[in-house]
Short mmCIF file of C-alpha atoms in Angstrom, two decimals:
data_model
loop_
_atom_site.label_atom_id
_atom_site.label_comp_id
_atom_site.label_asym_id
_atom_site.label_seq_id
_atom_site.Cartn_x
_atom_site.Cartn_y
_atom_site.Cartn_z
CA UNK A 59 144.46 69.40 104.13
CA UNK A 60 145.44 72.96 103.17
CA UNK A 61 141.61 73.23 101.89
CA UNK A 62 140.20 71.78 104.90
CA UNK A 63 142.29 74.13 107.16
CA UNK A 64 141.24 77.19 104.82
CA UNK A 65 137.39 76.11 104.94
CA UNK A 66 137.45 75.59 108.69
CA UNK A 67 139.06 79.27 109.03
CA UNK A 68 136.18 80.54 106.72
CA UNK A 69 133.43 78.87 108.73
CA UNK A 70 134.54 80.50 112.01
CA UNK A 71 134.81 83.86 110.19
CA UNK A 72 131.37 83.34 108.99
CA UNK A 73 129.76 82.28 112.12
CA UNK A 74 131.64 85.54 113.94
CA UNK A 75 130.67 88.07 111.28
CA UNK A 76 126.97 86.83 110.71
CA UNK A 77 126.33 86.50 114.72
CA UNK A 78 124.26 83.30 113.72
CA UNK A 79 123.57 81.10 116.82
CA UNK A 80 123.95 83.85 119.38
CA UNK A 81 121.28 84.39 121.84
CA UNK A 82 119.23 87.76 122.41
CA UNK A 83 119.19 89.12 125.70
CA UNK A 84 116.15 91.72 125.85
CA UNK A 85 116.81 93.05 129.53
CA UNK A 86 119.89 95.11 129.53
CA UNK A 87 119.41 97.81 132.21
CA UNK A 88 122.95 99.42 131.38
CA UNK A 89 121.87 100.04 127.58
CA UNK A 90 120.22 103.35 126.72
CA UNK A 91 118.50 101.48 123.87
CA UNK A 92 116.57 99.14 126.29
CA UNK A 93 115.06 102.17 127.89
CA UNK A 94 114.18 103.99 124.87
CA UNK A 95 112.49 100.90 123.80
CA UNK A 96 110.46 100.53 126.99
CA UNK A 97 109.69 104.28 126.82
CA UNK A 98 108.18 103.69 123.16
CA UNK A 99 106.20 100.48 123.71
CA UNK A 100 105.08 101.79 127.20
CA UNK A 101 103.89 105.11 125.62
CA UNK A 102 102.12 103.08 123.00
CA UNK A 103 100.42 101.09 125.60
CA UNK A 104 99.36 104.28 126.99
CA UNK A 105 98.37 105.58 123.99
CA UNK A 106 95.79 102.45 123.37
CA UNK A 107 94.40 103.17 126.77
CA UNK A 108 93.56 106.59 125.93
CA UNK A 109 92.36 106.20 122.77
CA UNK A 110 90.16 103.09 123.24
CA UNK A 111 89.38 103.47 126.84
CA UNK A 112 86.67 105.96 126.69
CA UNK A 113 84.39 103.64 124.57
CA UNK A 114 85.92 100.51 124.78
CA UNK A 115 82.81 98.99 126.34
CA UNK A 116 80.45 100.26 123.49
CA UNK A 117 82.66 99.05 120.91
CA UNK A 118 83.61 96.01 122.50
CA UNK A 119 82.13 93.73 119.71
CA UNK A 120 84.07 95.48 117.01
CA UNK A 121 87.35 95.48 119.08
CA UNK A 122 86.80 91.68 119.87
CA UNK A 123 85.86 90.91 116.16
CA UNK A 124 89.06 92.94 115.07
CA UNK A 125 91.48 91.30 117.55
CA UNK A 126 90.30 87.91 116.70
CA UNK A 127 90.23 88.30 112.95
CA UNK A 128 93.45 89.78 112.69
CA UNK A 129 94.99 87.49 115.14
CA UNK A 130 94.13 84.68 112.73
CA UNK A 131 95.57 86.90 109.85
CA UNK A 132 98.98 86.83 111.73
CA UNK A 133 99.16 82.97 111.08
CA UNK A 134 100.08 82.61 107.46
CA UNK A 135 102.34 85.82 107.79
CA UNK A 136 104.23 84.17 110.61
CA UNK A 137 104.51 80.86 108.68
CA UNK A 138 105.80 82.86 105.58
CA UNK A 139 108.27 85.08 107.58
CA UNK A 140 109.58 81.80 109.48
CA UNK A 141 110.36 80.21 105.91
CA UNK A 142 112.27 83.49 104.94
CA UNK A 143 114.09 83.54 108.37
CA UNK A 144 116.00 80.49 107.14
CA UNK A 145 119.19 82.32 106.52
CA UNK A 146 119.54 84.48 109.50
CA UNK A 147 117.50 82.37 111.97
CA UNK A 148 116.94 85.52 114.28
CA UNK A 149 115.79 84.60 117.69
CA UNK A 150 111.96 84.52 118.04
CA UNK A 151 112.41 87.07 121.11
CA UNK A 152 114.20 89.45 118.88
CA UNK A 153 111.46 89.21 116.25
CA UNK A 154 108.76 89.46 118.87
CA UNK A 155 110.60 92.61 120.18
CA UNK A 156 110.30 94.23 116.48
CA UNK A 157 106.92 93.23 116.33
CA UNK A 158 105.66 95.02 119.29
CA UNK A 159 107.60 97.93 118.47
CA UNK A 160 105.85 98.35 115.27
CA UNK A 161 102.55 97.52 116.94
CA UNK A 162 102.65 99.69 120.12
CA UNK A 163 105.35 102.24 119.75
CA UNK A 164 105.72 103.01 116.17
CA UNK A 165 101.78 102.96 115.87
CA UNK A 166 100.48 104.80 118.94
CA UNK A 167 103.60 106.45 120.23
CA UNK A 168 104.87 108.23 117.18
CA UNK A 169 102.55 107.57 114.03
CA UNK A 170 99.16 108.40 115.43
CA UNK A 171 99.90 111.86 117.09
CA UNK A 172 102.45 112.78 114.29
CA UNK A 173 99.75 112.08 111.62
CA UNK A 174 97.11 113.80 113.33
CA UNK A 175 99.23 116.86 113.70
CA UNK A 176 100.45 116.86 110.23
CA UNK A 177 97.11 115.88 108.38
CA UNK A 178 95.66 119.25 110.01
CA UNK A 179 98.89 121.39 108.77
CA UNK A 180 98.16 120.10 105.00
CA UNK A 181 94.50 120.89 105.51
CA UNK A 182 95.27 124.38 106.47
CA UNK A 183 97.93 124.98 104.01
CA UNK A 184 96.28 123.35 100.85
CA UNK A 185 92.61 123.18 101.73
CA UNK A 186 90.19 120.19 102.27
CA UNK A 187 90.11 119.01 98.72
CA UNK A 188 94.13 118.99 98.48
CA UNK A 189 94.24 117.27 101.85
CA UNK A 190 91.72 114.68 100.86
CA UNK A 191 93.78 113.90 97.77
CA UNK A 192 97.27 114.03 98.96
CA UNK A 193 97.77 114.65 102.62
CA UNK A 194 97.89 110.92 103.75
CA UNK A 195 100.62 110.35 101.14
CA UNK A 196 102.74 113.32 102.20
CA UNK A 197 102.28 112.18 105.63
CA UNK A 198 102.27 108.53 106.59
CA UNK A 199 105.43 107.56 104.51
CA UNK A 200 107.71 109.71 106.38
CA UNK A 201 106.28 109.42 110.02
CA UNK A 202 105.45 105.87 109.65
CA UNK A 203 108.47 104.27 107.89
CA UNK A 204 110.89 106.21 110.27
CA UNK A 205 108.90 105.36 113.27
CA UNK A 206 109.26 101.69 112.19
CA UNK A 207 112.87 101.90 111.29
CA UNK A 208 113.48 103.40 114.60
CA UNK A 209 112.94 99.88 116.10
CA UNK A 210 115.51 98.38 113.80
CA UNK A 211 118.04 100.91 115.41
CA UNK A 212 117.01 100.16 118.78
CA UNK A 213 117.18 96.53 118.18
CA UNK A 214 120.90 97.13 116.67
CA UNK A 215 121.60 98.73 120.10
CA UNK A 216 120.36 95.73 121.84
CA UNK A 217 121.64 93.12 119.77
CA UNK A 218 124.79 94.54 117.68
CA UNK A 219 126.09 90.95 117.05
CA UNK A 220 122.99 89.49 115.92
CA UNK A 221 121.59 92.54 113.47
CA UNK A 222 124.49 92.61 110.73
CA UNK A 223 123.22 92.43 107.21
CA UNK A 224 120.76 93.77 105.07
CA UNK A 225 118.73 90.64 105.12
CA UNK A 226 118.63 91.07 108.98
CA UNK A 227 117.11 94.59 108.36
CA UNK A 228 114.74 92.77 105.71
CA UNK A 229 113.41 90.29 108.24
CA UNK A 230 113.32 92.65 111.31
CA UNK A 231 111.56 95.30 109.15
CA UNK A 232 108.93 92.79 107.98
CA UNK A 233 108.16 91.93 111.55
CA UNK A 234 108.08 95.60 112.51
CA UNK A 235 105.76 96.38 109.66
CA UNK A 236 103.49 93.59 110.27
CA UNK A 237 103.15 94.74 113.87
CA UNK A 238 102.17 98.23 112.74
CA UNK A 239 99.82 96.60 110.14
CA UNK A 240 97.87 94.39 112.70
CA UNK A 241 97.39 97.00 115.22
CA UNK A 242 96.65 99.81 112.83
CA UNK A 243 94.04 97.33 111.33
CA UNK A 244 92.27 96.99 114.80
CA UNK A 245 92.40 100.85 114.81
CA UNK A 246 90.47 100.95 111.51
CA UNK A 247 87.91 98.22 113.10
CA UNK A 248 87.26 100.63 115.99
CA UNK A 249 87.08 103.93 113.85
CA UNK A 250 84.75 101.97 111.40
CA UNK A 251 82.40 101.19 114.21
CA UNK A 252 82.43 104.43 115.76
CA UNK A 253 81.39 105.89 112.17
CA UNK A 254 78.35 103.92 112.32
CA UNK A 255 77.68 104.93 115.86
CA UNK A 256 78.28 101.17 117.09
CA UNK A 257 75.57 99.71 114.67
CA UNK A 258 76.48 96.61 112.96
CA UNK A 259 79.76 96.16 114.60
CA UNK A 260 80.45 92.61 113.66
CA UNK A 261 79.72 93.20 110.00
CA UNK A 262 81.85 96.40 110.10
CA UNK A 263 84.70 94.09 111.34
CA UNK A 264 84.21 91.64 108.90
CA UNK A 265 84.16 94.25 105.87
CA UNK A 266 87.25 95.85 107.29
CA UNK A 267 89.05 92.85 107.72
CA UNK A 268 88.53 91.78 104.04
CA UNK A 269 89.58 95.12 102.70
CA UNK A 270 92.43 95.52 104.71
CA UNK A 271 93.58 92.00 104.75
CA UNK A 272 93.91 91.85 101.13
CA UNK A 273 95.57 95.23 100.92
CA UNK A 274 97.81 94.04 103.55
CA UNK A 275 99.66 91.64 101.30
CA UNK A 276 101.52 94.86 99.69
CA UNK A 277 101.31 97.21 102.79
CA UNK A 278 103.34 97.86 105.83
CA UNK A 279 105.05 94.56 106.19
CA UNK A 280 106.43 94.97 102.50
CA UNK A 281 107.00 98.77 103.01
CA UNK A 282 109.45 97.95 106.12
CA UNK A 283 111.16 95.16 104.90
CA UNK A 284 112.28 97.15 102.00
CA UNK A 285 112.98 100.49 103.92
CA UNK A 286 114.97 98.73 106.78
CA UNK A 287 117.00 96.57 104.15
CA UNK A 288 117.99 99.87 102.61
CA UNK A 289 118.77 101.16 106.02
CA UNK A 290 121.30 98.36 106.60
CA UNK A 291 122.84 99.06 103.14
CA UNK A 292 123.28 102.69 104.18
CA UNK A 293 124.78 101.60 107.73
CA UNK A 294 127.09 98.92 106.31
CA UNK A 295 127.34 96.81 109.54
CA UNK A 296 128.70 93.84 107.60
CA UNK A 297 132.27 94.26 105.86
CA UNK A 298 131.88 94.85 102.23
CA UNK A 299 128.09 95.26 102.09
CA UNK A 300 127.86 99.14 102.50
CA UNK A 301 126.20 100.84 99.40
CA UNK A 302 124.57 104.26 100.30
CA UNK A 303 123.25 105.04 96.85
CA UNK A 304 121.43 101.69 96.88
CA UNK A 305 120.23 101.93 100.49
CA UNK A 306 118.86 105.58 99.80
CA UNK A 307 117.22 104.78 96.62
CA UNK A 308 115.73 101.43 98.32
CA UNK A 309 114.37 103.56 101.30
CA UNK A 310 112.84 105.79 98.76
CA UNK A 311 111.17 103.17 96.99
CA UNK A 312 109.48 102.07 99.94
CA UNK A 313 108.41 105.61 100.67
CA UNK A 314 107.14 106.06 97.20
CA UNK A 315 105.26 102.87 97.26
CA UNK A 316 103.65 103.97 100.70
CA UNK A 317 102.57 107.43 99.22
CA UNK A 318 101.27 105.72 96.10
CA UNK A 319 99.14 103.42 98.27
CA UNK A 320 97.70 106.19 100.50
CA UNK A 321 96.93 108.85 97.66
CA UNK A 322 95.46 106.56 95.05
CA UNK A 323 92.68 108.66 94.66
CA UNK A 324 94.59 111.63 94.01
CA UNK A 325 96.69 109.61 91.42
CA UNK A 326 93.91 108.31 89.71
CA UNK A 327 92.50 111.62 89.26
CA UNK A 328 88.91 110.80 89.35
CA UNK A 329 89.32 108.33 86.20
CA UNK A 330 87.25 105.30 87.09
CA UNK A 331 89.18 102.88 84.82
CA UNK A 332 92.46 104.04 86.28
CA UNK A 333 91.36 103.92 89.89
CA UNK A 334 90.54 100.36 89.30
CA UNK A 335 93.72 99.41 87.53
CA UNK A 336 96.11 101.40 89.42
CA UNK A 337 96.16 99.36 92.69
CA UNK A 338 96.87 96.18 90.73
CA UNK A 339 99.71 97.97 88.73
CA UNK A 340 101.23 99.20 92.08
CA UNK A 341 101.11 96.00 93.42
CA UNK A 342 102.83 94.64 90.82
CA UNK A 343 105.67 96.89 90.75
CA UNK A 344 105.75 96.55 94.74
CA UNK A 345 106.26 92.76 94.58
CA UNK A 346 108.99 93.12 91.66
CA UNK A 347 110.71 95.59 93.91
CA UNK A 348 110.44 93.23 96.81
CA UNK A 349 111.94 90.27 95.40
CA UNK A 350 114.74 92.53 93.83
CA UNK A 351 115.62 93.74 97.38
CA UNK A 352 115.07 90.25 98.85
CA UNK A 353 117.53 88.57 96.18
CA UNK A 354 120.36 91.23 96.76
CA UNK A 355 119.81 91.56 100.48
CA UNK A 356 120.24 87.79 101.16
CA UNK A 357 123.50 87.45 98.87
CA UNK A 358 125.84 87.85 102.07
CA UNK A 359 123.86 85.18 103.85
CA UNK A 360 124.27 82.99 101.00
CA UNK A 361 127.93 83.63 101.38
CA UNK A 362 127.95 82.76 105.08
CA UNK A 363 125.94 79.67 104.89
CA UNK A 364 128.25 78.44 102.13
CA UNK A 365 131.20 78.86 104.25
CA UNK A 366 129.57 77.62 107.38
CA UNK A 367 128.74 74.27 105.65
CA UNK A 368 132.04 73.96 103.31
CA UNK A 369 134.08 71.94 105.93
CA UNK A 370 131.04 69.44 105.98
CA UNK A 371 131.05 69.22 102.16
CA UNK A 372 134.94 68.61 102.33
CA UNK A 373 134.20 65.63 104.75
CA UNK A 374 131.38 64.21 102.50
CA UNK A 375 128.55 65.20 104.85
CA UNK A 376 127.01 67.34 102.32
CA UNK A 377 127.20 66.61 98.56
CA UNK A 378 128.09 69.55 96.28
CA UNK A 379 124.43 69.88 94.60
CA UNK A 380 122.85 70.14 98.00
CA UNK A 381 125.38 72.70 99.08
CA UNK A 382 124.66 74.85 96.05
CA UNK A 383 120.94 74.41 96.55
CA UNK A 384 121.05 75.44 100.43
CA UNK A 385 123.20 78.26 99.72
CA UNK A 386 121.92 79.40 96.62
CA UNK A 387 118.76 80.76 94.67
CA UNK A 388 115.45 79.37 93.50
CA UNK A 389 116.96 78.20 90.55
CA UNK A 390 119.59 76.13 92.30
CA UNK A 391 116.86 74.65 94.60
CA UNK A 392 114.98 73.93 91.30
CA UNK A 393 118.03 72.22 89.62
CA UNK A 394 118.48 70.23 92.99
CA UNK A 395 114.67 68.98 93.08
CA UNK A 396 115.04 67.64 89.43
CA UNK A 397 118.32 66.03 90.58
CA UNK A 398 116.92 64.03 93.14
CA UNK A 399 113.61 63.69 91.23
CA UNK A 400 111.36 64.24 94.37
CA UNK A 401 110.02 67.54 95.57
CA UNK A 402 109.42 66.01 99.14
CA UNK A 403 112.89 64.68 99.28
CA UNK A 404 114.80 67.60 98.16
CA UNK A 405 112.67 69.66 100.78
CA UNK A 406 113.90 67.32 103.57
CA UNK A 407 117.31 67.41 102.56
CA UNK A 408 117.41 71.17 102.43
CA UNK A 409 115.78 71.27 105.77
CA UNK A 410 118.25 68.92 107.25
CA UNK A 411 121.41 71.11 105.72
CA UNK A 412 119.78 74.03 107.23
CA UNK A 413 119.38 72.30 110.60
CA UNK A 414 123.09 71.49 110.67
CA UNK A 415 124.20 74.85 109.76
CA UNK A 416 122.17 76.14 112.45
CA UNK A 417 123.40 73.88 115.00
CA UNK A 418 126.76 74.48 113.86
CA UNK A 419 126.38 78.27 114.40
CA UNK A 420 124.91 77.65 117.78
CA UNK A 421 127.76 75.70 118.63
CA UNK A 422 130.16 78.26 117.49
CA UNK A 423 131.86 75.51 115.38
CA UNK A 424 132.45 73.25 118.05
CA UNK A 425 131.50 69.51 118.17
CA UNK A 426 128.51 69.11 120.31
CA UNK A 427 125.68 66.17 120.56
CA UNK A 428 123.40 68.61 118.85
CA UNK A 429 125.80 69.05 115.77
CA UNK A 430 126.36 65.25 115.72
CA UNK A 431 122.58 64.55 115.77
CA UNK A 432 122.00 66.98 112.84
CA UNK A 433 125.01 65.70 110.95
CA UNK A 434 123.84 62.23 111.43
CA UNK A 435 120.12 62.79 110.45
CA UNK A 436 121.22 64.55 107.17
CA UNK A 437 123.54 61.30 106.36
CA UNK A 438 120.61 59.12 106.99
CA UNK A 439 118.23 60.99 104.48
CA UNK A 440 121.13 60.80 101.98
CA UNK A 441 121.51 57.26 102.65
CA UNK A 442 124.91 57.36 103.65
CA UNK A 443 126.38 54.72 105.76
CA UNK A 444 129.28 55.65 108.18
#
């Protein structure tokens, strides 16, 4: 009985500390963060009108193609990020707010004018050759990463109970970076069409889509996920999670990756073989770092979900192996899959356990029809009759 009481207390504490299950209210007239967000997104929308407006009719085939192609490009990204959102289960409206901050405010309100000004300064200071090799990498990692991270800060102001840990920063940063990436790619499509004076616009759109689409795998979404996870470690909004050295190093790593990607020509020094190998080498280092950050950022989430489901385990609703798998690492899920001898069955059981955790969080630990249904579904899949 003591164990059950302690588990129940830990469950309620996990729900309170994580903020899981709480709704997101975007419109908050008395919150300064709301007005700053509107100012940024509104300023970005105005920037789009000013940038594309004068030649929109002439470059409409390129713009239409870019919007359609990169709109389709969003689909696999959203599916991937939806899968990664299994711990925090952030509301879709909050993630949409992150996406549009990245696409509108960070891109057109902050980065575009700031980058233009700084690139001119580097050209004047170092000359044309220096600017061609190094200006982009000395400009974009600073302006763009902090511009995207400002969206995370504003969302903390709008949803302080929801945005708590490094994993929240990781997911929100990925959505912010994805918004930046997609809107910037459409901008590249427009600029590509302009450089060819409007000829072959559809072909130009496809070429840019292929190049930017492949490069985008290790681009802004990755940079921002790493950077914002680091920022959350610095802020330390969850008890015991603050780690300033790790946070600062993580943020710097994201900026270094951004620098390396933008200044690939300068780093290769004009050596052909190095220019071919370097992108793959940088991408490999980025992905290794991404998974390292992901693993450590999700540590607190794994603790919370275990605490959330512990009373259900004590009651026999969820067995120990499944509890380890749903709150553990990839090796734990792999071990569980071997235990049940079926990839499909293990996936269904993990999804059912995650659904139960989500409903418990939404109910704030109370017994509701939704919780009872999720529990019954999990028991059904396990083949337990009650």
